[in-house]
CSV table of C-alpha atoms in Angstrom, one decimal:
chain,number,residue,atom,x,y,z
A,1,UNK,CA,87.3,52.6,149.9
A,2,UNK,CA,85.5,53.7,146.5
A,3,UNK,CA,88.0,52.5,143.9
A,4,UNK,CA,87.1,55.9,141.9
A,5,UNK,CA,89.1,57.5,144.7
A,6,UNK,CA,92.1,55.4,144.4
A,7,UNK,CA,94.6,56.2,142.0
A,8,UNK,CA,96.3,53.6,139.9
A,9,UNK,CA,99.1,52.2,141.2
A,10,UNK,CA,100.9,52.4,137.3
A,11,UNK,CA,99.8,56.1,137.0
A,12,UNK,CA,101.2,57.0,141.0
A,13,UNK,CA,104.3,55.3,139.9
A,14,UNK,CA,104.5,57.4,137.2
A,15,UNK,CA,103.5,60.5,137.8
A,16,UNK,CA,104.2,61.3,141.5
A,17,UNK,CA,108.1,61.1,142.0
A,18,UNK,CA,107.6,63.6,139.1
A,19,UNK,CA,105.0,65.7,140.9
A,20,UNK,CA,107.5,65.6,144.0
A,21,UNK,CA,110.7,66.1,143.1
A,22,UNK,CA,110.5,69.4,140.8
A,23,UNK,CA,109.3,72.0,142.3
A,24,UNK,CA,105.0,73.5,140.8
A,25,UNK,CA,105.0,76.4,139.0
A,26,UNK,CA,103.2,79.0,138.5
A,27,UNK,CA,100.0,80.4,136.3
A,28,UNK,CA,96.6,78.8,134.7
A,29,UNK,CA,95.7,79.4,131.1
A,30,UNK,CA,91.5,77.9,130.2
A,31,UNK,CA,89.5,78.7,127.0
A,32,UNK,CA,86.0,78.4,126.7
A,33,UNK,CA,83.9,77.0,124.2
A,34,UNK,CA,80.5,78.7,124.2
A,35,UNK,CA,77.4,79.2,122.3
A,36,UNK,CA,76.9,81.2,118.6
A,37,UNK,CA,80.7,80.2,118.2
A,38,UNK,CA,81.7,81.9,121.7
A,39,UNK,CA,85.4,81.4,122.6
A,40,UNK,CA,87.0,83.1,125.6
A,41,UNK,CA,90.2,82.3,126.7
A,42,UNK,CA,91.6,83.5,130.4
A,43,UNK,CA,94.6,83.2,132.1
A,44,UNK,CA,96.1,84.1,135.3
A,45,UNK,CA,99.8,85.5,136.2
A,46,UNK,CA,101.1,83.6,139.4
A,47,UNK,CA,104.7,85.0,140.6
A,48,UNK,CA,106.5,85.8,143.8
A,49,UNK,CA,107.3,89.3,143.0
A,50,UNK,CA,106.1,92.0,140.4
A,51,UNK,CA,106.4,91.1,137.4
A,52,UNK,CA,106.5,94.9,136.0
A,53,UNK,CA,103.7,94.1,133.6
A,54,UNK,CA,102.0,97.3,131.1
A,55,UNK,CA,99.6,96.7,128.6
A,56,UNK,CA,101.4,97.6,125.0
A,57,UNK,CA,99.4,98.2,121.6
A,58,UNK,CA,102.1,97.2,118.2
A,59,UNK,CA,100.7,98.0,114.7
A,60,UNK,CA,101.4,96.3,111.9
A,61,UNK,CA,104.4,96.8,109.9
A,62,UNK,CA,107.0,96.4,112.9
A,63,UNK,CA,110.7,95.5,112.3
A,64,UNK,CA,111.2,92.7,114.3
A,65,UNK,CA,114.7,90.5,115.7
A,66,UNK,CA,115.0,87.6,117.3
A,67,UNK,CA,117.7,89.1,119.8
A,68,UNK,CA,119.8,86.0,120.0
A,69,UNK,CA,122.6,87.5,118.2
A,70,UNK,CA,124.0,88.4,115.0
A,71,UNK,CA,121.9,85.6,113.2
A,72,UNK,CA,118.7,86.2,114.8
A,73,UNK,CA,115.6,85.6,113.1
A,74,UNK,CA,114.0,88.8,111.7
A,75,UNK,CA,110.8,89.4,110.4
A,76,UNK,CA,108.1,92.4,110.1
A,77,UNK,CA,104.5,92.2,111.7
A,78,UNK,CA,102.0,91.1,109.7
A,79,UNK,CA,99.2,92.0,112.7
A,80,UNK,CA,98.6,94.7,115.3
A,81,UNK,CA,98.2,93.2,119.0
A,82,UNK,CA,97.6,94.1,122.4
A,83,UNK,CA,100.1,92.3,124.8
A,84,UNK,CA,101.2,92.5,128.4
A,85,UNK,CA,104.7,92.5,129.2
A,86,UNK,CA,106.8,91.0,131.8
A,87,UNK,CA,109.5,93.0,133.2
A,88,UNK,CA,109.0,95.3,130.2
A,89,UNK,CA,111.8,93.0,128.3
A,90,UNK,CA,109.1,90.4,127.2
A,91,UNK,CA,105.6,89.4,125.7
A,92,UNK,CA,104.2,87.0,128.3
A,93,UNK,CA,100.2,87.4,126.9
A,94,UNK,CA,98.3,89.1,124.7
A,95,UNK,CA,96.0,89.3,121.5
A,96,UNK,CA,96.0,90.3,117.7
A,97,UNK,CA,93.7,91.6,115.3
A,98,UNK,CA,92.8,88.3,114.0
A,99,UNK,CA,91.5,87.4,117.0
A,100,UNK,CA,94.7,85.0,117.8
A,101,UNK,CA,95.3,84.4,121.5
A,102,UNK,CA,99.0,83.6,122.7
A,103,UNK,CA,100.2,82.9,127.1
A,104,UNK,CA,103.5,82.3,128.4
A,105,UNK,CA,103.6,79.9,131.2
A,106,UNK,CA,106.1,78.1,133.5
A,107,UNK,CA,107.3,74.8,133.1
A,108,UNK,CA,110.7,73.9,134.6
A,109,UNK,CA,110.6,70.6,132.7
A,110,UNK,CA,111.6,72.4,129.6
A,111,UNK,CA,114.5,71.8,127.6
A,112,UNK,CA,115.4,74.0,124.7
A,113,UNK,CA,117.9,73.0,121.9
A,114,UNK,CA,121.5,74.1,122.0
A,115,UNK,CA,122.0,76.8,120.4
A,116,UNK,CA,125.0,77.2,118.4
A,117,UNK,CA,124.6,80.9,116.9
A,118,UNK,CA,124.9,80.0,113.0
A,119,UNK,CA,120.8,79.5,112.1
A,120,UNK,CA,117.9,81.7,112.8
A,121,UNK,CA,117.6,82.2,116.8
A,122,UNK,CA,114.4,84.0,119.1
A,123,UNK,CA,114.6,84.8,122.1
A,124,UNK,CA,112.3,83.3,124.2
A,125,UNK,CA,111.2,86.6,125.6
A,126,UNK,CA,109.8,87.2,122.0
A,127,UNK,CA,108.3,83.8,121.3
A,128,UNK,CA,104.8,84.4,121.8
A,129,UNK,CA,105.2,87.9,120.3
A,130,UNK,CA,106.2,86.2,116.9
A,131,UNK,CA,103.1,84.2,116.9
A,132,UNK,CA,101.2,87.2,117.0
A,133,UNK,CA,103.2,89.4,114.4
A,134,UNK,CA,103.0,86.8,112.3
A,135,UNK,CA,100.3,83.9,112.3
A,136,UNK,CA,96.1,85.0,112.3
A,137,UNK,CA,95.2,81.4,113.1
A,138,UNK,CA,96.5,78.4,115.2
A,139,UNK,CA,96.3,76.0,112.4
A,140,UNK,CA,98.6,78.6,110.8
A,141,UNK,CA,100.8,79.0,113.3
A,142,UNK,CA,101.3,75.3,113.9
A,143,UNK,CA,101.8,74.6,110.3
A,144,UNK,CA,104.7,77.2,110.6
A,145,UNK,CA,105.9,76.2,113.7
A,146,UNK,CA,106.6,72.5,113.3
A,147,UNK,CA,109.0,73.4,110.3
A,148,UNK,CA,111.2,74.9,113.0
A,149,UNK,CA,111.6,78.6,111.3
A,150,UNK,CA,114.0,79.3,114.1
A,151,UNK,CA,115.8,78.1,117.5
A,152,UNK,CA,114.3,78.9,120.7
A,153,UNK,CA,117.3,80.7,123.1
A,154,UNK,CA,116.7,81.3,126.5
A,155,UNK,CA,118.2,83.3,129.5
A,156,UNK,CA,118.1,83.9,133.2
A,157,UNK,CA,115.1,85.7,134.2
A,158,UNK,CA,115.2,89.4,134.9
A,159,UNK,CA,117.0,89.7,138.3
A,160,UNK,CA,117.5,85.9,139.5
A,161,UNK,CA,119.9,83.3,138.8
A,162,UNK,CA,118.1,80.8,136.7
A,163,UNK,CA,117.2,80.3,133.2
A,164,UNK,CA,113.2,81.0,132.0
A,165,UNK,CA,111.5,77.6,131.6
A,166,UNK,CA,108.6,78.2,129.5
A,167,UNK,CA,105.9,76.7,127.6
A,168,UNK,CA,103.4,78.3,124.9
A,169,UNK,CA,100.1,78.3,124.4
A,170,UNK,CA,97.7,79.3,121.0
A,171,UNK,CA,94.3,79.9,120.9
A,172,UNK,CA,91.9,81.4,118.3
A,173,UNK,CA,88.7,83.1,117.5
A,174,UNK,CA,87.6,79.0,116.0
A,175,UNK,CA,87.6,77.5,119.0
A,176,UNK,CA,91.3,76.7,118.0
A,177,UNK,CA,94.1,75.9,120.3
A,178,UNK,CA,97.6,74.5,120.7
A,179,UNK,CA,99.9,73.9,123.5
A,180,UNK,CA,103.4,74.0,122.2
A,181,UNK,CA,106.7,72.8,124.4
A,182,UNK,CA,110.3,71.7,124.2
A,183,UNK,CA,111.3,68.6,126.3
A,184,UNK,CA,114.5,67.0,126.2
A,185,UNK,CA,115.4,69.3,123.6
A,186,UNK,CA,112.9,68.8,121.0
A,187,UNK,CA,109.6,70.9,120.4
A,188,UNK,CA,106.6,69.3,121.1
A,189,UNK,CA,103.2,70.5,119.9
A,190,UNK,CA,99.6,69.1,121.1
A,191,UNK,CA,97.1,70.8,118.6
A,192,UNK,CA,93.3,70.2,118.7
A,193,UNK,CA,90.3,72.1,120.4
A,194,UNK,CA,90.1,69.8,122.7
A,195,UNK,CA,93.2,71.2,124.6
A,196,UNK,CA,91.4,73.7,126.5
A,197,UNK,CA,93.7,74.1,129.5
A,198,UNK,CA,97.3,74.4,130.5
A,199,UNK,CA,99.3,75.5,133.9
A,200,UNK,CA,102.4,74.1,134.4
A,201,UNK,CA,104.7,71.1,135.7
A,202,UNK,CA,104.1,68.5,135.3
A,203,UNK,CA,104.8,68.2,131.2
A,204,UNK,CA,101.9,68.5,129.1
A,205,UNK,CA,101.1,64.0,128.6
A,206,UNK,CA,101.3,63.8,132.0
A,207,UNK,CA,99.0,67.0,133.0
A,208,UNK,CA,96.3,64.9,130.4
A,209,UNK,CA,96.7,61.5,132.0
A,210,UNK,CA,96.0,63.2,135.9
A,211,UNK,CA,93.2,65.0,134.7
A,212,UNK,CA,92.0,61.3,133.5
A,213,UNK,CA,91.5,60.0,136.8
A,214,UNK,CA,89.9,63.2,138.0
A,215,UNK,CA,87.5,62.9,135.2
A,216,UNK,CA,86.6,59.3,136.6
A,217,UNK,CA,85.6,61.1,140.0
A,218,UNK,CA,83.4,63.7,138.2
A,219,UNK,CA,83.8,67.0,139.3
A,220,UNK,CA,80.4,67.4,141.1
A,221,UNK,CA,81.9,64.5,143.5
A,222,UNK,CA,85.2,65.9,144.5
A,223,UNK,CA,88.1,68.4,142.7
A,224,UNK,CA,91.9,68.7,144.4
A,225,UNK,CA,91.9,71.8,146.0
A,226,UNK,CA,95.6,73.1,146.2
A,227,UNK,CA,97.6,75.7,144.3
A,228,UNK,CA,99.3,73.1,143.0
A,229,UNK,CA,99.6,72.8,139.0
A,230,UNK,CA,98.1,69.9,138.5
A,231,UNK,CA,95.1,70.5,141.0
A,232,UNK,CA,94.5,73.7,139.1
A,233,UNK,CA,94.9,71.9,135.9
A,234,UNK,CA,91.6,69.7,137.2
A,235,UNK,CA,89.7,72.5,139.1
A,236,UNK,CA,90.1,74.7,135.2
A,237,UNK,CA,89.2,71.5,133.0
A,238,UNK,CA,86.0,70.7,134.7
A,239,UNK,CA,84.9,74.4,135.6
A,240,UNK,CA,85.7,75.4,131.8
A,241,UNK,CA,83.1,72.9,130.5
A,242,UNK,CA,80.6,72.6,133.8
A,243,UNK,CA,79.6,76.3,133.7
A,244,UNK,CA,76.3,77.1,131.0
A,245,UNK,CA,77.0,77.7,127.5
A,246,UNK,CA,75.4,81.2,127.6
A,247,UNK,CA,73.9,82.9,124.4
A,248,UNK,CA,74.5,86.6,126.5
A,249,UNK,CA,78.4,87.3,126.0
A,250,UNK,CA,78.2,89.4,129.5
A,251,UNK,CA,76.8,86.0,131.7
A,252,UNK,CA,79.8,84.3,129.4
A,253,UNK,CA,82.5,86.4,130.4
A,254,UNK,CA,81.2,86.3,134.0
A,255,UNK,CA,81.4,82.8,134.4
A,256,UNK,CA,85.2,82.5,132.9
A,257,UNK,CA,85.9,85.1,135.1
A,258,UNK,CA,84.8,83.3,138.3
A,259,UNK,CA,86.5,80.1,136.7
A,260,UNK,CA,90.2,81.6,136.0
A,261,UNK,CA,89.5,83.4,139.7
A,262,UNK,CA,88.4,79.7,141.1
A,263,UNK,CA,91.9,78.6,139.7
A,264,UNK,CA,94.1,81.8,140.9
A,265,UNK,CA,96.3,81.5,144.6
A,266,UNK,CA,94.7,84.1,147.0
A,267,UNK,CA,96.8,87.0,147.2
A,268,UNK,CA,99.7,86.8,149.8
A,269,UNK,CA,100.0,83.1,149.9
A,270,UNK,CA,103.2,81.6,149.0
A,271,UNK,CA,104.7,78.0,149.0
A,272,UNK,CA,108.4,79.4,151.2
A,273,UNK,CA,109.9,76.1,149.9
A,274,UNK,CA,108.7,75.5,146.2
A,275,UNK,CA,108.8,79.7,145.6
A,276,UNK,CA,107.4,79.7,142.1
A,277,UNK,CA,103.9,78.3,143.8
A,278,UNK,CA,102.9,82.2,144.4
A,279,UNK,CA,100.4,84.5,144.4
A,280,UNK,CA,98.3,85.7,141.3
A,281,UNK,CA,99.2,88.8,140.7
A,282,UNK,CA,96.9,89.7,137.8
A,283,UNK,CA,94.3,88.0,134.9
A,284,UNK,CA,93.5,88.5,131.4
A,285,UNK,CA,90.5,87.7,129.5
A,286,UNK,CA,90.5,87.7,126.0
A,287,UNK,CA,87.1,87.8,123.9
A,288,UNK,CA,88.0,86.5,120.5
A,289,UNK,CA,84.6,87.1,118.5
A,290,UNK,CA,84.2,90.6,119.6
A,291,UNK,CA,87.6,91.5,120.0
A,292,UNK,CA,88.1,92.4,123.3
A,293,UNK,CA,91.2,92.2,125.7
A,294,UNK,CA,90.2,92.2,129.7
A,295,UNK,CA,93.0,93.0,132.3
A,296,UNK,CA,91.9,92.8,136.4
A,297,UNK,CA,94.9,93.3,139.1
A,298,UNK,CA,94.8,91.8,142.2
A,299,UNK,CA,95.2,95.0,143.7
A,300,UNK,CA,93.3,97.0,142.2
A,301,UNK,CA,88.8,97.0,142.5
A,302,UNK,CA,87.9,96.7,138.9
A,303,UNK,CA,88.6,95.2,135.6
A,304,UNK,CA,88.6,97.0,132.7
A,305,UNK,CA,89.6,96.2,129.0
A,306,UNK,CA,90.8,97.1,125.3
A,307,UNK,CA,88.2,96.9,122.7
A,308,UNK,CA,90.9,96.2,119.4
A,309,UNK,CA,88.0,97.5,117.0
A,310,UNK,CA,88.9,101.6,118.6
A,311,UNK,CA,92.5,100.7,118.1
A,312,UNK,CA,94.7,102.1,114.6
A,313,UNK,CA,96.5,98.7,114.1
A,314,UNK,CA,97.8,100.6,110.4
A,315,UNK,CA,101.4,100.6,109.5
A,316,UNK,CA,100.5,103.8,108.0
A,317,UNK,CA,99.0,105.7,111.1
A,318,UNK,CA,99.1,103.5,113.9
A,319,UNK,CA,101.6,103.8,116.4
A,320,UNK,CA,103.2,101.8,119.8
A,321,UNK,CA,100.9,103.0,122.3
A,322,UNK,CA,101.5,102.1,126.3
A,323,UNK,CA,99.4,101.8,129.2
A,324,UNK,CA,101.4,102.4,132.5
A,325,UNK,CA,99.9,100.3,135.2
A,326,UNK,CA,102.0,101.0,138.4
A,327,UNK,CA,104.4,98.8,140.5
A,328,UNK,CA,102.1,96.0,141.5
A,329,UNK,CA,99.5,96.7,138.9
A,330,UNK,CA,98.0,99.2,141.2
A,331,UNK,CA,97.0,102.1,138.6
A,332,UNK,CA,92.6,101.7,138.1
A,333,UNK,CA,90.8,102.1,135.1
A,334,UNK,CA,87.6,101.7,134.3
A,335,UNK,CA,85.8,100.8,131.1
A,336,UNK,CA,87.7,100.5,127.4
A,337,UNK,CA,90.9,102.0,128.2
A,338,UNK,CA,92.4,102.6,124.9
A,339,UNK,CA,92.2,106.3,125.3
A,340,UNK,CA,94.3,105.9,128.4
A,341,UNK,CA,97.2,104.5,126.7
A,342,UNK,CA,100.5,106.8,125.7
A,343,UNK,CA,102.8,107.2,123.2
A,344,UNK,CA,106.0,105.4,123.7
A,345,UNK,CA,109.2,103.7,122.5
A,346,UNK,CA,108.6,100.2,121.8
A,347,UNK,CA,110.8,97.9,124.8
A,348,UNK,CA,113.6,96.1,123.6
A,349,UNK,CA,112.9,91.8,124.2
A,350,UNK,CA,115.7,90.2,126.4
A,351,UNK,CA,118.1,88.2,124.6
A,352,UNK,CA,122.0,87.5,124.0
């Protein structure tokens, strides 16, 4: 046999009691590095059931809490964003002003620190909403970040018995990006532009040293073609860098569309014994130099998108705005939806 196609005996021993003994998770998150300064970054939303997602606008000037109790962490939002929610009690995507992208993903290898109630807490349904009240860059955020402003307190997600198991990722309008995690109880941040891809379990080092030995194959030889994490981790890193750097932002978009599609699980498909390997239920794309926010449903026949430059981001004017998408994501629009979104309370994050 071709010894590109064997993998190393010290890497297998390594890497795949972890790949079989914890169950895949779910999601893909890719950004693209294109021409003129292009960057795009997509992601897709894998789960086994609706995740209850709407498309929220926040201006600036927001009084934030941490909602981990009576010392949470408070702060007031320095930028205006455009997020999607999950189960309306959380921030699981979304982009600000700046042009500062933050996703939410799976990773049941996390490990957050205990928690004891006496310094700053966040809840980690309001994690990735901090980063964008608060930081316009991702050398910003990490320079905050690994100072530890606050600790990160989880809970069980929204109807089922277990804790949320997540893992952050930052990307900017520079090309930018960060993948951010907490193993064995410590935070651990990889930051460089050259971490253009993340999905899920296994942790981040060993996601890296799998996609080494399918860089050794080459792409144009063979890809792993499973909804696993890790095979989506490879199909996304060689896609994301294969496809042309196009000067036309249109032919740019389209081909990280087709390469977050490329990566998603067909809908209907699930894994009955590892149930967090699911269906993709819906996709953003977010369009960092001109601003613009894509959203495309599984169920529904066409994409449309928020163009932040038509939105009042003000403290003094600007106000929480909602889009209502349906159970399932099935409510269609077409084109820049921003007159389509509503007035509305702003959802209160999960926490203690």
């Amino acid at each position: 046999m071709d010894r590109r196609f064997v993998l190393p005996l010290a890497l297998a021993a390594v890497l795949l009691p972890t790949l079989s003994s914890r169950p895949a998770a779910a999601c893909t998150r890719l950004v693209y590095l294109g021409a003129g300064n292009d960057v795009i970054t997509a992601r897709s939303m894998d789960w086994k059931n609706d995740v209850a997602t709407n498309l929220w606008i926040f201006p600036r000037g927001m009084q934030r809490s941490g909602q981990a109790g009576p010392n949470s962490i408070t702060w007031t939002s320095k930028y205006g964003s455009v997020i999607a929610t999950g189960y309306e009690v959380s921030t699981t995507d979304g982009m600000n002003e700046a042009g500062l992208m933050a996703n939410v993903l799976w990773l049941v290898e996390s490990e957050y620190p205990v928690y004891n109630g006496r310094g700053p807490g966040l809840s980690i349904a309001a994690w990735a909403q901090y980063a964008l009240d608060n930081y316009g860059s991702v050398k910003e955020a990490v320079e905050a970040l690994r100072k530890e402003p606050f600790t990160l307190v989880t809970d069980k997600v929204p109807g089922e018995d277990r804790l949320a198991t997540l893992h952050l990722s930052l990307s900017d309008a520079s090309g930018d990006s960060a993948i951010i995690e907490y193993i064995g109880g410590k935070q651990v941040i990889h930051h460089g532009r050259q971490y253009q891809v993340m999905t899920n379990s296994p942790v981040f080092d060993q996601q890296l040293a799998l996609n080494a030995y399918w860089k050794q194959i080459g792409g144009t030889v063979m890809l792993p073609g499973t909804n696993r994490a890790s095979d989506r981790f490879a199909r996304a890193s060689f896609h994301v860098n294969a496809i042309p750097k196009s000067e036309d932002p249109v032919k740019a978009l389209a081909s990280v569309f087709s390469v977050i599609r490329n990566a998603s699980v067909p809908f209907g498909i699930n894994t009955p014994e590892e149930p967090n390997i699911s269906s993709t239920r819906w996709r953003t794309v977010a369009d960092h130099k001109r601003r613009l926010y894509f959203f495309e449903s599984a169920l529904t026949p066409n994409t449309f998108w928020v163009d932040l430059k038509d939105v009042d981001f003000s403290k003094e004017t600007g106000k929480v705005l909602r889009l209502d998408l349906g159970p399932d994501q099935r409510n269609v629009f077409a084109g820049n939806a921003v007159k389509d979104f509503r007035p509305a309370e702003p959802f209160e994050f999960l926490g203690l």
